[in-house]
């Protein structure tokens, strides 16, 4: 199991690659990695060169940590992430969040590609996550299980304010100013890799989920455990299919394609939030 020693070793490799000191972390999901290409003075560190960092085998996840400046802040952006369905443990795939903390990052902005469950959501829409339903976490696949290292965080983590209200309000303000439609809603995390059946989608809708995906929630748990502030957005890459009479099938290509519309919207929101960032 990863320990503080492993976090320091990984962080040291990153610190040797750049003198920049990031204070904000970004995690860029499927098809959203190009947001990191807009960073100024960027240094690109392949995940393979960082000890313990999980690499993704999924197309659309570039596999680099990019450090540079965005809207006046120094940020460390993960271009792609590893997933539980690739065979990693929850602890392994949340290692990068621990490293961000070790680097001195106090705020993380997480993004994901997600299916739209709320009937009002369209492909290309962005949803600010205000809360989540974490199915894997609720039934035992929780990265905080096992012995708790008190130096990293508390045993029992409260999640009533997991998604920082001040940051959410800033994002809503920025979106309004730029006339970007921005939903606020509940993200549902599942383990994947199969997409949901129509019956599962109807069930999730009944339970109050607005988007569904295969990431993010476990990262939020670790970030909150580590005392970091969290903001997160879903990019709606496909409309979840809720009837067996549909002729469509969700596929990874449409998920990646929709990223092209979502990235500029996310970039604008993020830049606006970073500019007004509470210091
Ligand atoms: N379901 C689960 N994960 C996803 C989806 C979806 O429809 N779209 C993108 N990631």
JSON list of N, CA and C and ligand atoms in Angstrom, two decimals, residues 30 113-116 187 190 194-196 201 212-214 235 237-241 250 255, ligand 1:
[
{"chain": "A", "resi": 30, "resn": "UNK", "atom": "N", "xyz": [-11.69, 11.99, -20.19]},
{"chain": "A", "resi": 30, "resn": "UNK", "atom": "CA", "xyz": [-11.71, 11.51, -21.58]},
{"chain": "A", "resi": 30, "resn": "UNK", "atom": "C", "xyz": [-12.01, 12.62, -22.57]},
{"chain": "A", "resi": 113, "resn": "UNK", "atom": "N", "xyz": [-15.85, 13.06, -18.57]},
{"chain": "A", "resi": 113, "resn": "UNK", "atom": "CA", "xyz": [-16.81, 12.86, -19.65]},
{"chain": "A", "resi": 113, "resn": "UNK", "atom": "C", "xyz": [-17.94, 12.05, -19.02]},
{"chain": "A", "resi": 114, "resn": "UNK", "atom": "N", "xyz": [-19.18, 12.42, -19.29]},
{"chain": "A", "resi": 114, "resn": "UNK", "atom": "CA", "xyz": [-20.27, 11.73, -18.62]},
{"chain": "A", "resi": 114, "resn": "UNK", "atom": "C", "xyz": [-21.48, 11.61, -19.53]},
{"chain": "A", "resi": 115, "resn": "UNK", "atom": "N", "xyz": [-22.31, 10.63, -19.23]},
{"chain": "A", "resi": 115, "resn": "UNK", "atom": "CA", "xyz": [-23.58, 10.48, -19.93]},
{"chain": "A", "resi": 115, "resn": "UNK", "atom": "C", "xyz": [-24.61, 11.38, -19.25]},
{"chain": "A", "resi": 116, "resn": "UNK", "atom": "N", "xyz": [-25.44, 12.02, -20.04]},
{"chain": "A", "resi": 116, "resn": "UNK", "atom": "CA", "xyz": [-26.49, 12.88, -19.49]},
{"chain": "A", "resi": 116, "resn": "UNK", "atom": "C", "xyz": [-27.71, 12.04, -19.14]},
{"chain": "A", "resi": 187, "resn": "UNK", "atom": "N", "xyz": [-23.65, 14.02, -9.87]},
{"chain": "A", "resi": 187, "resn": "UNK", "atom": "CA", "xyz": [-22.89, 13.07, -10.70]},
{"chain": "A", "resi": 187, "resn": "UNK", "atom": "C", "xyz": [-22.95, 11.69, -10.04]},
{"chain": "A", "resi": 190, "resn": "UNK", "atom": "N", "xyz": [-19.98, 5.12, -11.36]},
{"chain": "A", "resi": 190, "resn": "UNK", "atom": "CA", "xyz": [-20.09, 3.66, -11.44]},
{"chain": "A", "resi": 190, "resn": "UNK", "atom": "C", "xyz": [-18.71, 3.13, -11.80]},
{"chain": "A", "resi": 194, "resn": "UNK", "atom": "N", "xyz": [-18.45, -1.34, -18.78]},
{"chain": "A", "resi": 194, "resn": "UNK", "atom": "CA", "xyz": [-19.64, -1.38, -19.64]},
{"chain": "A", "resi": 194, "resn": "UNK", "atom": "C", "xyz": [-20.48, -0.15, -19.38]},
{"chain": "A", "resi": 195, "resn": "UNK", "atom": "N", "xyz": [-21.15, 0.34, -20.42]},
{"chain": "A", "resi": 195, "resn": "UNK", "atom": "CA", "xyz": [-22.09, 1.42, -20.23]},
{"chain": "A", "resi": 195, "resn": "UNK", "atom": "C", "xyz": [-23.34, 0.84, -19.58]},
{"chain": "A", "resi": 196, "resn": "UNK", "atom": "N", "xyz": [-24.24, 1.70, -19.18]},
{"chain": "A", "resi": 196, "resn": "UNK", "atom": "CA", "xyz": [-25.40, 1.27, -18.41]},
{"chain": "A", "resi": 196, "resn": "UNK", "atom": "C", "xyz": [-26.50, 0.69, -19.31]},
{"chain": "A", "resi": 201, "resn": "UNK", "atom": "N", "xyz": [-30.24, 3.20, -16.25]},
{"chain": "A", "resi": 201, "resn": "UNK", "atom": "CA", "xyz": [-30.35, 4.66, -16.42]},
{"chain": "A", "resi": 201, "resn": "UNK", "atom": "C", "xyz": [-31.65, 5.17, -15.78]},
{"chain": "A", "resi": 212, "resn": "UNK", "atom": "N", "xyz": [-23.75, 10.52, -15.42]},
{"chain": "A", "resi": 212, "resn": "UNK", "atom": "CA", "xyz": [-23.14, 9.25, -14.97]},
{"chain": "A", "resi": 212, "resn": "UNK", "atom": "C", "xyz": [-21.79, 9.06, -15.65]},
{"chain": "A", "resi": 213, "resn": "UNK", "atom": "N", "xyz": [-20.84, 8.56, -14.87]},
{"chain": "A", "resi": 213, "resn": "UNK", "atom": "CA", "xyz": [-19.51, 8.32, -15.42]},
{"chain": "A", "resi": 213, "resn": "UNK", "atom": "C", "xyz": [-18.75, 7.30, -14.59]},
{"chain": "A", "resi": 214, "resn": "UNK", "atom": "N", "xyz": [-17.46, 7.17, -14.89]},
{"chain": "A", "resi": 214, "resn": "UNK", "atom": "CA", "xyz": [-16.67, 6.10, -14.28]},
{"chain": "A", "resi": 214, "resn": "UNK", "atom": "C", "xyz": [-15.45, 6.62, -13.53]},
{"chain": "A", "resi": 235, "resn": "UNK", "atom": "N", "xyz": [-18.64, 16.95, -18.41]},
{"chain": "A", "resi": 235, "resn": "UNK", "atom": "CA", "xyz": [-18.96, 17.35, -19.78]},
{"chain": "A", "resi": 235, "resn": "UNK", "atom": "C", "xyz": [-19.90, 16.28, -20.30]},
{"chain": "A", "resi": 237, "resn": "UNK", "atom": "N", "xyz": [-21.11, 14.06, -22.79]},
{"chain": "A", "resi": 237, "resn": "UNK", "atom": "CA", "xyz": [-20.57, 13.61, -24.08]},
{"chain": "A", "resi": 237, "resn": "UNK", "atom": "C", "xyz": [-21.58, 12.77, -24.86]},
{"chain": "A", "resi": 238, "resn": "UNK", "atom": "N", "xyz": [-22.62, 12.34, -24.16]},
{"chain": "A", "resi": 238, "resn": "UNK", "atom": "CA", "xyz": [-23.66, 11.53, -24.81]},
{"chain": "A", "resi": 238, "resn": "UNK", "atom": "C", "xyz": [-24.90, 11.58, -23.92]},
{"chain": "A", "resi": 239, "resn": "UNK", "atom": "N", "xyz": [-26.03, 11.37, -24.55]},
{"chain": "A", "resi": 239, "resn": "UNK", "atom": "CA", "xyz": [-27.27, 11.32, -23.77]},
{"chain": "A", "resi": 239, "resn": "UNK", "atom": "C", "xyz": [-27.51, 9.86, -23.43]},
{"chain": "A", "resi": 240, "resn": "UNK", "atom": "N", "xyz": [-27.62, 9.56, -22.15]},
{"chain": "A", "resi": 240, "resn": "UNK", "atom": "CA", "xyz": [-27.77, 8.17, -21.72]},
{"chain": "A", "resi": 240, "resn": "UNK", "atom": "C", "xyz": [-29.07, 7.59, -22.28]},
{"chain": "A", "resi": 241, "resn": "UNK", "atom": "N", "xyz": [-28.98, 6.36, -22.74]},
{"chain": "A", "resi": 241, "resn": "UNK", "atom": "CA", "xyz": [-30.14, 5.73, -23.40]},
{"chain": "A", "resi": 241, "resn": "UNK", "atom": "C", "xyz": [-31.02, 5.06, -22.35]},
{"chain": "A", "resi": 250, "resn": "UNK", "atom": "N", "xyz": [-24.40, 3.70, -26.88]},
{"chain": "A", "resi": 250, "resn": "UNK", "atom": "CA", "xyz": [-23.35, 4.61, -26.44]},
{"chain": "A", "resi": 250, "resn": "UNK", "atom": "C", "xyz": [-21.99, 4.03, -26.84]},
{"chain": "A", "resi": 255, "resn": "UNK", "atom": "N", "xyz": [-18.02, 9.85, -27.20]},
{"chain": "A", "resi": 255, "resn": "UNK", "atom": "CA", "xyz": [-17.56, 10.48, -25.96]},
{"chain": "A", "resi": 255, "resn": "UNK", "atom": "C", "xyz": [-16.38, 11.41, -26.25]},
{"chain": "B", "resi": 1, "resn": "LIG", "atom": "N1", "xyz": [-21.94, 6.20, -18.93]},
{"chain": "B", "resi": 1, "resn": "LIG", "atom": "C1", "xyz": [-20.85, 6.02, -18.15]},
{"chain": "B", "resi": 1, "resn": "LIG", "atom": "N2", "xyz": [-19.72, 6.67, -18.34]},
{"chain": "B", "resi": 1, "resn": "LIG", "atom": "C2", "xyz": [-19.65, 7.54, -19.35]},
{"chain": "B", "resi": 1, "resn": "LIG", "atom": "C3", "xyz": [-20.74, 7.78, -20.20]},
{"chain": "B", "resi": 1, "resn": "LIG", "atom": "C4", "xyz": [-21.95, 7.06, -19.98]},
{"chain": "B", "resi": 1, "resn": "LIG", "atom": "O1", "xyz": [-22.95, 7.21, -20.69]},
{"chain": "B", "resi": 1, "resn": "LIG", "atom": "N3", "xyz": [-20.33, 8.71, -21.11]},
{"chain": "B", "resi": 1, "resn": "LIG", "atom": "C5", "xyz": [-19.05, 9.02, -20.80]},
{"chain": "B", "resi": 1, "resn": "LIG", "atom": "N4", "xyz": [-18.64, 8.32, -19.74]}
]
